[in-house]
Short mmCIF file of C-alpha atoms in Angstrom, two decimals:
data_model
loop_
_atom_site.label_atom_id
_atom_site.label_comp_id
_atom_site.label_asym_id
_atom_site.label_seq_id
_atom_site.Cartn_x
_atom_site.Cartn_y
_atom_site.Cartn_z
CA MET A 1 -61.20 1.52 42.93
CA LEU A 2 -60.16 3.78 40.06
CA LEU A 3 -58.44 6.16 42.50
CA LEU A 4 -56.69 3.21 44.25
CA ASN A 5 -55.48 1.87 40.82
CA LEU A 6 -54.13 5.41 39.92
CA ILE A 7 -52.24 5.69 43.19
CA ASN A 8 -50.69 2.26 42.83
CA ILE A 9 -49.53 3.18 39.28
CA ILE A 10 -47.93 6.26 40.65
CA PHE A 11 -46.00 4.50 43.33
CA LYS A 12 -45.08 1.64 40.98
CA GLU A 13 -43.65 3.80 38.25
CA GLY A 14 -42.46 6.60 40.61
CA LYS A 15 -43.94 9.23 38.28
CA VAL A 16 -46.61 11.83 39.05
CA PRO A 17 -48.96 12.98 36.15
CA ASP A 18 -48.36 16.54 34.89
CA MET A 19 -52.02 17.36 35.69
CA LEU A 20 -51.44 16.69 39.45
CA LYS A 21 -48.52 19.06 39.43
CA GLU A 22 -50.65 22.11 38.21
CA GLY A 23 -52.23 24.24 40.93
CA LEU A 24 -54.05 27.56 41.54
CA LEU A 25 -51.71 30.36 42.36
CA THR A 26 -52.99 33.04 44.55
CA PRO A 27 -50.81 36.13 45.47
CA VAL A 28 -51.20 36.88 49.26
CA PHE A 29 -50.13 40.29 50.65
CA LYS A 30 -47.33 40.00 53.25
CA ASN A 31 -48.73 42.79 55.27
CA LYS A 32 -45.77 45.01 54.85
CA GLY A 33 -44.65 47.46 52.16
CA GLU A 34 -46.86 48.94 49.46
CA LYS A 35 -49.75 46.95 48.10
CA ASN A 36 -48.94 47.98 44.50
CA MET A 37 -45.63 46.24 44.51
CA ALA A 38 -45.56 42.62 43.39
CA THR A 39 -42.41 41.83 45.61
CA ASN A 40 -44.60 42.27 48.67
CA TYR A 41 -46.77 39.50 47.79
CA ARG A 42 -46.27 35.79 48.52
CA GLY A 43 -47.60 33.15 45.99
CA ILE A 44 -49.68 30.31 47.59
CA THR A 45 -50.32 27.49 45.30
CA VAL A 46 -53.24 25.16 45.97
CA LEU A 47 -52.64 21.68 44.44
CA PRO A 48 -55.27 18.95 43.61
CA VAL A 49 -56.73 17.18 46.64
CA LEU A 50 -55.28 13.83 45.13
CA ASN A 51 -51.86 15.16 46.07
CA LYS A 52 -52.93 15.25 49.73
CA VAL A 53 -54.07 11.87 49.56
CA ILE A 54 -50.74 10.55 48.01
CA GLU A 55 -48.65 12.61 50.51
CA THR A 56 -50.67 11.00 53.47
CA ILE A 57 -50.10 7.66 52.26
CA VAL A 58 -46.27 8.36 51.86
CA LYS A 59 -46.06 9.90 55.36
CA LEU A 60 -47.76 6.89 56.96
CA ARG A 61 -45.24 4.58 55.24
CA ILE A 62 -42.09 6.52 55.95
CA ASN A 63 -42.87 8.20 59.47
CA PRO A 64 -41.94 5.01 61.62
CA ALA A 65 -38.58 4.89 59.98
CA VAL A 66 -37.91 8.73 60.05
CA LEU A 67 -38.76 9.05 63.74
CA ILE A 68 -36.34 6.46 64.72
CA THR A 69 -33.35 8.15 62.91
CA GLN A 70 -34.36 11.67 63.24
CA ASN A 71 -31.97 14.00 65.02
CA VAL A 72 -33.29 14.86 68.48
CA THR A 73 -32.44 18.59 67.93
CA GLN A 74 -34.37 18.71 64.57
CA ARG A 75 -38.02 18.27 65.58
CA GLY A 76 -39.61 21.58 65.06
CA PHE A 77 -42.48 20.34 62.91
CA THR A 78 -42.94 16.83 64.24
CA ALA A 79 -46.20 16.15 65.82
CA GLY A 80 -46.15 15.76 69.70
CA SER A 81 -42.76 17.49 69.91
CA THR A 82 -41.75 20.85 71.46
CA GLY A 83 -38.46 22.75 71.75
CA LYS A 84 -38.21 21.28 75.24
CA CYS A 85 -39.03 17.67 74.64
CA SER A 86 -37.03 17.46 71.50
CA ILE A 87 -33.71 18.03 73.26
CA THR A 88 -34.59 15.51 76.10
CA SER A 89 -36.41 12.82 74.54
CA ARG A 90 -37.33 11.00 71.23
CA ARG A 91 -40.77 9.50 70.57
CA ASN A 92 -40.99 5.91 71.07
CA ILE A 93 -37.32 5.84 72.47
CA PRO A 94 -37.68 6.91 76.18
CA LYS A 95 -34.92 8.34 78.44
CA ILE A 96 -32.66 9.59 75.54
CA ILE A 97 -30.97 12.71 76.57
CA HIS A 98 -29.06 15.09 74.45
CA PRO A 99 -25.17 14.73 74.98
CA ILE A 100 -24.58 18.21 75.99
CA LEU A 101 -26.95 17.73 79.04
CA ARG A 102 -24.69 15.00 80.23
CA ILE A 103 -21.70 17.21 80.30
CA LYS A 104 -20.44 17.79 83.85
CA HIS A 105 -21.31 21.20 85.16
CA GLN A 106 -18.26 23.31 86.37
CA SER A 107 -20.44 25.17 88.96
CA PRO A 108 -24.02 25.63 90.03
CA ARG A 109 -24.17 28.72 88.15
CA ASP A 110 -22.94 26.87 84.98
CA SER A 111 -26.18 24.67 85.13
CA LYS A 112 -28.37 27.65 85.08
CA ARG A 113 -26.96 28.79 81.94
CA VAL A 114 -28.05 25.71 79.99
CA PRO A 115 -31.67 26.73 79.07
CA THR A 116 -30.39 29.66 77.01
CA LYS A 117 -27.77 27.46 75.31
CA ILE A 118 -30.46 24.92 74.45
CA LYS A 119 -32.81 27.57 73.00
CA LEU A 120 -30.08 28.48 70.52
CA LEU A 121 -29.29 24.83 69.80
CA THR A 122 -32.87 23.98 68.99
CA GLY A 123 -33.76 27.14 66.99
CA THR A 124 -36.23 28.48 69.62
CA TYR A 125 -34.00 31.56 70.50
CA ILE A 126 -35.72 34.51 69.14
CA LEU A 127 -33.17 36.34 66.82
CA GLN A 128 -34.03 39.78 65.33
CA PRO A 129 -35.36 38.52 61.90
CA LEU A 130 -37.97 36.41 63.90
CA ARG A 131 -38.56 39.18 66.55
CA TYR A 132 -39.36 41.52 63.74
CA LYS A 133 -41.72 38.98 62.04
CA ILE A 134 -43.65 38.49 65.30
CA TYR A 135 -43.41 41.69 67.17
CA LYS A 136 -42.51 44.22 64.33
CA GLU A 137 -39.75 45.58 66.67
CA GLY A 138 -36.42 46.99 65.53
CA THR A 139 -35.28 47.38 61.82
CA GLU A 140 -36.32 44.06 60.13
CA ASP A 141 -33.59 41.56 60.38
CA HIS A 142 -30.72 43.87 61.47
CA CYS A 143 -28.81 43.09 64.59
CA ILE A 144 -30.01 45.16 67.52
CA ALA A 145 -26.82 45.98 68.75
CA CYS A 146 -24.78 47.15 65.78
CA GLU A 147 -27.80 47.49 63.31
CA CYS A 148 -25.58 46.88 60.35
CA LYS A 149 -25.91 43.21 59.58
CA GLU A 150 -28.53 40.44 59.50
CA GLU A 151 -28.57 38.85 63.05
CA THR A 152 -27.80 35.29 62.40
CA LEU A 153 -26.30 32.75 64.90
CA GLU A 154 -22.99 33.41 63.34
CA HIS A 155 -23.21 37.15 63.67
CA LEU A 156 -24.49 36.74 67.27
CA LEU A 157 -21.91 34.68 68.61
CA ILE A 158 -18.69 35.50 66.54
CA GLU A 159 -19.13 38.47 64.20
CA CYS A 160 -20.88 41.27 66.02
CA GLU A 161 -18.35 43.69 67.47
CA ALA A 162 -20.83 45.03 70.08
CA TRP A 163 -20.31 41.88 72.05
CA ASN A 164 -16.42 41.92 71.76
CA CYS A 165 -15.81 42.84 75.37
CA SER A 166 -18.04 40.16 76.94
CA ALA A 167 -17.64 37.42 74.47
CA ARG A 168 -14.19 37.65 72.79
CA SER A 169 -12.17 36.18 75.75
CA ASN A 170 -14.58 33.05 75.96
CA ILE A 171 -13.97 32.33 72.21
CA THR A 172 -10.31 32.85 72.62
CA ASN A 173 -10.25 30.48 75.61
CA THR A 174 -12.16 27.92 73.78
CA LYS A 175 -9.82 27.86 70.82
CA TYR A 176 -6.85 27.83 73.14
CA LEU A 177 -8.13 24.73 74.89
CA LEU A 178 -8.92 22.95 71.64
CA THR A 179 -5.41 23.64 69.89
CA THR A 180 -3.52 23.12 73.26
CA ASN A 181 -5.14 20.13 74.81
CA GLY A 182 -7.03 18.63 72.01
CA ASN A 183 -6.11 17.39 68.56
CA VAL A 184 -7.57 20.37 66.68
CA ARG A 185 -5.38 22.59 64.44
CA VAL A 186 -5.68 26.35 64.40
CA GLU A 187 -6.56 26.18 60.63
CA ASP A 188 -9.40 23.88 61.48
CA LEU A 189 -11.15 26.49 63.52
CA THR A 190 -13.13 28.09 60.69
CA CYS A 191 -16.25 30.10 61.42
CA GLU A 192 -18.52 27.09 60.66
CA MET A 193 -16.35 24.80 62.85
CA THR A 194 -16.22 27.36 65.77
CA ILE A 195 -20.04 27.62 65.70
CA GLN A 196 -20.26 23.82 65.91
CA VAL A 197 -17.82 23.88 68.95
CA LEU A 198 -19.84 26.37 70.69
CA MET A 199 -23.22 24.92 69.97
CA ASP A 200 -22.53 21.16 70.33
CA ILE A 201 -18.99 20.12 70.97
CA THR A 202 -20.06 16.43 71.25
CA LYS A 203 -20.53 16.29 67.53
CA ILE A 204 -16.83 16.40 66.95
CA GLN A 205 -15.73 14.67 70.26
CA LYS A 206 -14.98 11.23 68.58
CA ILE A 207 -13.43 12.78 65.51
CA TYR A 208 -10.75 14.79 67.42
CA ARG A 209 -10.49 12.33 70.37
CA ILE A 210 -11.61 15.01 72.85
CA THR A 211 -11.40 13.90 76.45
CA SER A 212 -14.48 14.28 78.71
CA ASP A 213 -12.63 16.78 80.99
CA LEU A 214 -11.81 18.98 77.98
CA ILE A 215 -15.38 18.75 76.87
CA SER A 216 -16.58 20.03 80.16
CA GLN A 217 -14.21 22.99 80.19
CA ILE A 218 -15.27 24.00 76.55
CA GLU A 219 -18.90 23.75 77.32
CA PHE A 220 -18.36 26.02 80.34
CA GLN A 221 -16.76 28.72 78.12
CA SER A 222 -19.60 28.11 75.51
CA ARG A 223 -22.46 28.44 78.07
CA ARG A 224 -20.77 31.56 79.72
CA LEU A 225 -20.39 33.06 76.20
CA VAL A 226 -24.05 32.61 75.35
CA PHE A 227 -25.24 33.67 78.77
CA LEU A 228 -23.24 36.92 78.65
CA ILE A 229 -24.29 37.92 75.22
CA HIS A 230 -27.98 36.86 75.88
CA ASN A 231 -27.95 39.24 78.94
CA ALA A 232 -26.42 42.16 77.09
CA ARG A 233 -28.71 41.73 74.24
CA TYR A 234 -31.83 41.46 76.55
CA GLN A 235 -30.85 44.65 78.28
CA LEU A 236 -30.83 46.31 74.71
CA VAL A 237 -34.23 44.87 73.91
CA MET A 238 -35.67 46.18 77.12
CA LYS A 239 -34.27 49.75 76.70
CA ASP A 240 -35.54 49.83 73.16
CA GLN A 241 -39.01 48.82 74.44
CA ALA A 242 -38.89 51.49 77.13
CA LYS A 243 -38.09 54.14 74.69
CA LYS A 244 -41.07 53.13 72.50
CA LYS A 245 -43.44 53.28 75.49
CA ALA A 246 -42.04 56.66 76.55
CA ALA A 247 -42.59 58.07 73.11
#
């Protein structure tokens, strides 16, 4: 009863006692670098058990509302969801499909490029920072093609000069389609905007009143871009692994 009263007071006043904010901090080695360097340790704080009780209550209260409004592409840590189901369905709301999967295919080959695009869209595509973390392959977070910059989504699709031959024409075609047939100005196509167009053009469809036919053409260019870069990148990964095995 005392615990119940304490929790009710916390919810009523919206304040958590300072004593519940104190925890036991333990340094945990990151398994890389020298053990005598403090920067190679990650601090893990264990908070009081009562905090877990309060968090569970909050979760049970807000979860139903959150699941209804949650973006279908942002369900990485949602129970019962995977990268595949997050793009095609939403819990308690059956038969909801992500808009990019409804876009008309330009060709049978175009439809086969969708899985790679979805991996990038849902964050399940293994870029170099994650590859290094999991497999310890390559030079930490550096791009495996140019090895001079962190491999982010922006670097992979737009910035990396190693993919210029295969990718540049698709980006140029995409921008041309938007500025010529759509209502998008050249100055609107910033790096962030270009990434949005390449990843999910449907997000800006209503804003710029882009027709379905134009959406289909742009999505074709986007899928082709992603597929070409993925293939070229995959070949580099395989060559690198073959060299390591030979050594």
